[in-house]
């Protein structure tokens, strides 16, 4: 489905990705873990064309994404929830949900795709998105993606800054979205959450994928992920 081969990218003259190789198969949740600054978010931005590639390739269902304009990439079936959520705070919840859609959906259409998962949003349709809580804003960012019926969603730290009460709810919805057929590439710092959700995990170090693990390697013992990332067991 998604294939990165020897991907190199960065910010201006600053090289970050040194030749990333990874893939996401249809129906998978794949985790991308690592300490801050190793290139996880840069990888997602490069997939979405928000950073120019200096080498290598990004392919989605056989199409070379780094050969098309960034604004056309979501139309290929890829949703993206950036770190910081990327919602438009001055717009209402409803207006945020309609952004990027070819035509305004009906309430019934969003009932099926969005509000069945995030009923809180239906209660706040006219509310300015910037006045929502952090967890509700994250729900909105994910909901805006799934309203477009993507084949693959890229999620960058979806539970960062979210109240513990809502963290499990968001994780459960990520799992549910996947079970409905959408593949997920998940950047996550929470080792236990990644171990619970993911089918496979890549661990990045210094702009490269240093380790790839199947669920059988970490489900029973998430501490192995902490050790590969250089964290203590208590830090995880």
Short mmCIF file of C-alpha atoms in Angstrom, two decimals:
data_model
loop_
_atom_site.label_atom_id
_atom_site.label_comp_id
_atom_site.label_asym_id
_atom_site.label_seq_id
_atom_site.Cartn_x
_atom_site.Cartn_y
_atom_site.Cartn_z
CA UNK A 1 0.00 0.00 0.00
CA UNK A 2 2.54 2.61 1.23
CA UNK A 3 6.23 2.08 0.47
CA UNK A 4 9.14 4.33 1.44
CA UNK A 5 12.48 3.44 -0.15
CA UNK A 6 15.71 5.13 0.91
CA UNK A 7 13.77 8.33 1.66
CA UNK A 8 15.91 11.39 2.31
CA UNK A 9 14.47 14.70 3.39
CA UNK A 10 14.95 17.64 5.71
CA UNK A 11 14.55 21.36 6.23
CA UNK A 12 16.52 23.48 3.80
CA UNK A 13 20.16 22.54 4.16
CA UNK A 14 19.46 20.53 7.33
CA UNK A 15 19.23 16.85 6.44
CA UNK A 16 16.99 14.81 8.78
CA UNK A 17 15.98 11.60 7.03
CA UNK A 18 19.05 9.63 6.00
CA UNK A 19 17.42 6.87 3.94
CA UNK A 20 14.18 5.66 5.54
CA UNK A 21 12.73 2.34 4.44
CA UNK A 22 9.30 1.25 5.66
CA UNK A 23 5.97 -0.01 4.39
CA UNK A 24 2.34 -0.16 5.48
CA UNK A 25 0.15 -2.96 4.22
CA UNK A 26 -3.59 -2.71 3.70
CA UNK A 27 -5.47 -3.11 6.99
CA UNK A 28 -2.45 -2.62 9.26
CA UNK A 29 -1.71 -0.27 12.11
CA UNK A 30 2.01 0.43 11.93
CA UNK A 31 3.79 2.36 14.65
CA UNK A 32 6.71 4.73 14.17
CA UNK A 33 8.53 5.21 17.47
CA UNK A 34 11.69 6.91 18.61
CA UNK A 35 13.01 9.75 20.73
CA UNK A 36 12.27 13.37 19.89
CA UNK A 37 14.18 14.67 16.90
CA UNK A 38 14.91 11.36 15.14
CA UNK A 39 12.68 12.14 12.14
CA UNK A 40 9.24 10.68 12.88
CA UNK A 41 7.22 13.82 12.10
CA UNK A 42 9.55 14.63 9.22
CA UNK A 43 8.70 11.23 7.73
CA UNK A 44 4.97 11.99 7.79
CA UNK A 45 5.47 15.47 6.35
CA UNK A 46 7.60 14.02 3.56
CA UNK A 47 4.91 11.46 2.71
CA UNK A 48 2.37 14.28 2.42
CA UNK A 49 4.66 16.37 0.21
CA UNK A 50 5.00 19.11 2.82
CA UNK A 51 8.79 18.72 2.66
CA UNK A 52 10.75 18.16 -0.55
CA UNK A 53 12.52 14.82 -0.86
CA UNK A 54 16.26 14.92 -1.45
CA UNK A 55 16.37 11.29 -2.55
CA UNK A 56 14.52 7.99 -2.52
CA UNK A 57 10.84 7.47 -3.18
CA UNK A 58 7.37 7.50 -1.63
CA UNK A 59 4.81 5.25 -3.33
CA UNK A 60 1.14 4.78 -2.48
CA UNK A 61 -0.68 2.02 -4.33
CA UNK A 62 1.97 2.22 -7.04
CA UNK A 63 1.80 6.01 -7.47
CA UNK A 64 4.96 8.03 -6.82
CA UNK A 65 3.74 10.66 -4.37
CA UNK A 66 6.93 12.70 -4.58
CA UNK A 67 6.16 13.37 -8.24
CA UNK A 68 2.80 15.09 -7.63
CA UNK A 69 1.79 18.35 -5.94
CA UNK A 70 1.21 18.21 -2.19
CA UNK A 71 -2.38 19.48 -2.45
CA UNK A 72 -3.27 16.48 -4.62
CA UNK A 73 -2.02 13.85 -2.18
CA UNK A 74 -5.10 13.77 0.12
CA UNK A 75 -7.18 13.07 -2.98
CA UNK A 76 -5.26 9.83 -3.46
CA UNK A 77 -6.82 8.51 -0.24
CA UNK A 78 -4.41 9.62 2.49
CA UNK A 79 -5.56 11.50 5.59
CA UNK A 80 -3.11 13.36 7.83
CA UNK A 81 -3.48 14.52 11.43
CA UNK A 82 -0.36 16.57 12.23
CA UNK A 83 1.18 17.12 15.61
CA UNK A 84 -0.70 20.11 17.00
CA UNK A 85 -3.88 18.95 15.20
CA UNK A 86 -4.00 21.58 12.45
CA UNK A 87 -7.62 22.59 12.97
CA UNK A 88 -8.91 26.09 12.18
CA UNK A 89 -9.81 27.58 15.54
CA UNK A 90 -11.94 30.47 14.23
CA UNK A 91 -14.13 28.13 12.18
CA UNK A 92 -16.95 26.09 13.66
CA UNK A 93 -16.78 22.35 14.17
CA UNK A 94 -19.11 21.89 11.18
CA UNK A 95 -16.96 24.14 8.95
CA UNK A 96 -13.82 22.23 9.92
CA UNK A 97 -15.50 18.94 9.06
CA UNK A 98 -16.50 20.22 5.61
CA UNK A 99 -13.01 21.42 4.68
CA UNK A 100 -11.46 19.36 1.90
CA UNK A 101 -14.70 17.63 0.94
CA UNK A 102 -15.88 18.02 -2.67
CA UNK A 103 -19.32 19.11 -1.41
CA UNK A 104 -20.89 19.79 1.94
CA UNK A 105 -22.08 16.54 3.53
CA UNK A 106 -25.51 16.04 5.02
CA UNK A 107 -25.91 15.59 8.74
CA UNK A 108 -26.99 12.01 8.09
CA UNK A 109 -23.77 11.28 6.18
CA UNK A 110 -21.65 12.60 9.03
CA UNK A 111 -23.79 10.67 11.51
CA UNK A 112 -22.64 7.45 9.88
CA UNK A 113 -18.97 8.33 9.36
CA UNK A 114 -18.14 10.72 12.20
CA UNK A 115 -20.71 11.27 14.93
CA UNK A 116 -21.21 7.58 15.61
CA UNK A 117 -17.57 7.64 16.76
CA UNK A 118 -17.37 11.14 18.23
CA UNK A 119 -20.84 12.08 19.54
CA UNK A 120 -19.35 15.04 21.46
CA UNK A 121 -18.70 16.79 18.17
CA UNK A 122 -22.36 16.60 17.12
CA UNK A 123 -23.25 18.48 20.30
CA UNK A 124 -20.81 21.27 19.34
CA UNK A 125 -21.39 21.76 15.60
CA UNK A 126 -21.77 25.54 15.80
CA UNK A 127 -19.01 26.01 18.39
CA UNK A 128 -15.70 27.57 17.33
CA UNK A 129 -13.14 24.80 17.12
CA UNK A 130 -10.60 26.83 19.07
CA UNK A 131 -12.85 26.79 22.15
CA UNK A 132 -12.94 22.98 22.35
CA UNK A 133 -10.83 21.12 24.89
CA UNK A 134 -7.56 19.59 23.71
CA UNK A 135 -9.11 16.13 23.52
CA UNK A 136 -12.11 17.41 21.59
CA UNK A 137 -9.84 19.22 19.15
CA UNK A 138 -7.97 15.97 18.57
CA UNK A 139 -11.27 14.19 17.96
CA UNK A 140 -12.15 16.90 15.43
CA UNK A 141 -8.82 16.54 13.63
CA UNK A 142 -9.32 12.77 13.31
CA UNK A 143 -12.98 13.19 12.38
CA UNK A 144 -12.06 15.64 9.60
CA UNK A 145 -9.83 12.93 8.16
CA UNK A 146 -12.32 10.08 8.30
CA UNK A 147 -15.03 12.29 6.76
CA UNK A 148 -12.94 12.02 3.57
CA UNK A 149 -13.06 8.19 3.69
CA UNK A 150 -9.28 7.71 3.39
CA UNK A 151 -7.58 4.39 2.72
CA UNK A 152 -4.66 5.37 4.99
CA UNK A 153 -4.41 7.81 7.91
CA UNK A 154 -1.14 9.28 9.19
CA UNK A 155 -1.45 10.17 12.88
CA UNK A 156 1.25 12.24 14.60
CA UNK A 157 1.10 11.91 18.40
CA UNK A 158 -2.74 11.76 18.59
CA UNK A 159 -2.87 11.61 22.39
CA UNK A 160 -0.25 14.29 23.12
CA UNK A 161 -1.65 16.92 25.48
CA UNK A 162 -4.95 15.08 25.88
CA UNK A 163 -6.55 14.53 29.28
CA UNK A 164 -6.09 10.94 30.50
CA UNK A 165 -9.88 10.54 30.57
CA UNK A 166 -10.01 10.93 26.76
CA UNK A 167 -6.78 9.15 25.81
CA UNK A 168 -8.28 5.66 25.85
CA UNK A 169 -11.34 6.88 23.93
CA UNK A 170 -9.14 8.25 21.14
CA UNK A 171 -7.04 5.07 21.07
CA UNK A 172 -10.19 2.95 20.89
CA UNK A 173 -11.47 4.98 17.95
CA UNK A 174 -8.14 4.61 16.12
CA UNK A 175 -8.52 0.85 16.53
CA UNK A 176 -12.14 0.98 15.38
CA UNK A 177 -11.28 3.05 12.29
CA UNK A 178 -8.67 0.46 11.41
CA UNK A 179 -11.10 -2.41 11.92
CA UNK A 180 -13.39 -0.73 9.40
CA UNK A 181 -10.65 -1.07 6.77
CA UNK A 182 -8.47 2.04 7.06
CA UNK A 183 -4.73 1.48 7.44
CA UNK A 184 -2.89 3.64 9.99
CA UNK A 185 0.68 4.90 10.28
CA UNK A 186 0.96 6.06 13.89
CA UNK A 187 3.71 8.22 15.39
CA UNK A 188 3.54 7.67 19.14
CA UNK A 189 5.68 8.24 22.22
CA UNK A 190 3.50 6.18 24.54
CA UNK A 191 5.09 2.75 24.32
CA UNK A 192 2.24 0.89 26.01
CA UNK A 193 -0.34 2.49 23.71
CA UNK A 194 1.70 1.62 20.64
CA UNK A 195 2.11 -1.96 21.82
CA UNK A 196 -1.64 -2.28 22.35
CA UNK A 197 -2.63 -0.81 18.97
CA UNK A 198 0.02 -1.76 16.44
CA UNK A 199 0.55 -4.82 14.25
CA UNK A 200 4.14 -3.84 13.52
CA UNK A 201 6.47 -1.17 14.86
CA UNK A 202 9.44 0.65 13.41
CA UNK A 203 11.91 2.29 15.79
CA UNK A 204 13.83 5.26 14.37
CA UNK A 205 17.27 6.51 15.33
CA UNK A 206 19.07 9.49 13.79
CA UNK A 207 16.95 9.68 10.66
CA UNK A 208 16.94 5.95 9.93
CA UNK A 209 14.76 2.96 10.77
CA UNK A 210 16.91 1.01 13.20
CA UNK A 211 14.48 -1.79 14.14
CA UNK A 212 11.32 -3.42 12.82
CA UNK A 213 9.24 -5.61 15.13
CA UNK A 214 6.11 -7.69 14.69
CA UNK A 215 3.41 -7.68 17.36
CA UNK A 216 4.61 -11.04 18.69
CA UNK A 217 7.88 -9.31 19.68
CA UNK A 218 6.35 -6.62 21.87
CA UNK A 219 2.71 -7.35 22.83
CA UNK A 220 3.60 -9.54 25.78
CA UNK A 221 6.55 -7.39 26.81
CA UNK A 222 6.30 -3.70 25.83
CA UNK A 223 9.52 -3.05 27.77
CA UNK A 224 11.46 -4.30 24.76
CA UNK A 225 10.31 -1.18 22.91
CA UNK A 226 11.41 1.08 25.75
CA UNK A 227 14.82 -0.54 25.74
CA UNK A 228 15.22 -0.16 21.97
CA UNK A 229 14.28 3.52 22.29
CA UNK A 230 16.77 4.00 25.11
CA UNK A 231 14.12 4.68 27.75
CA UNK A 232 14.03 3.18 31.22
CA UNK A 233 11.06 0.99 32.13
CA UNK A 234 9.74 3.66 34.46
CA UNK A 235 9.98 6.35 31.76
CA UNK A 236 7.76 4.35 29.42
#
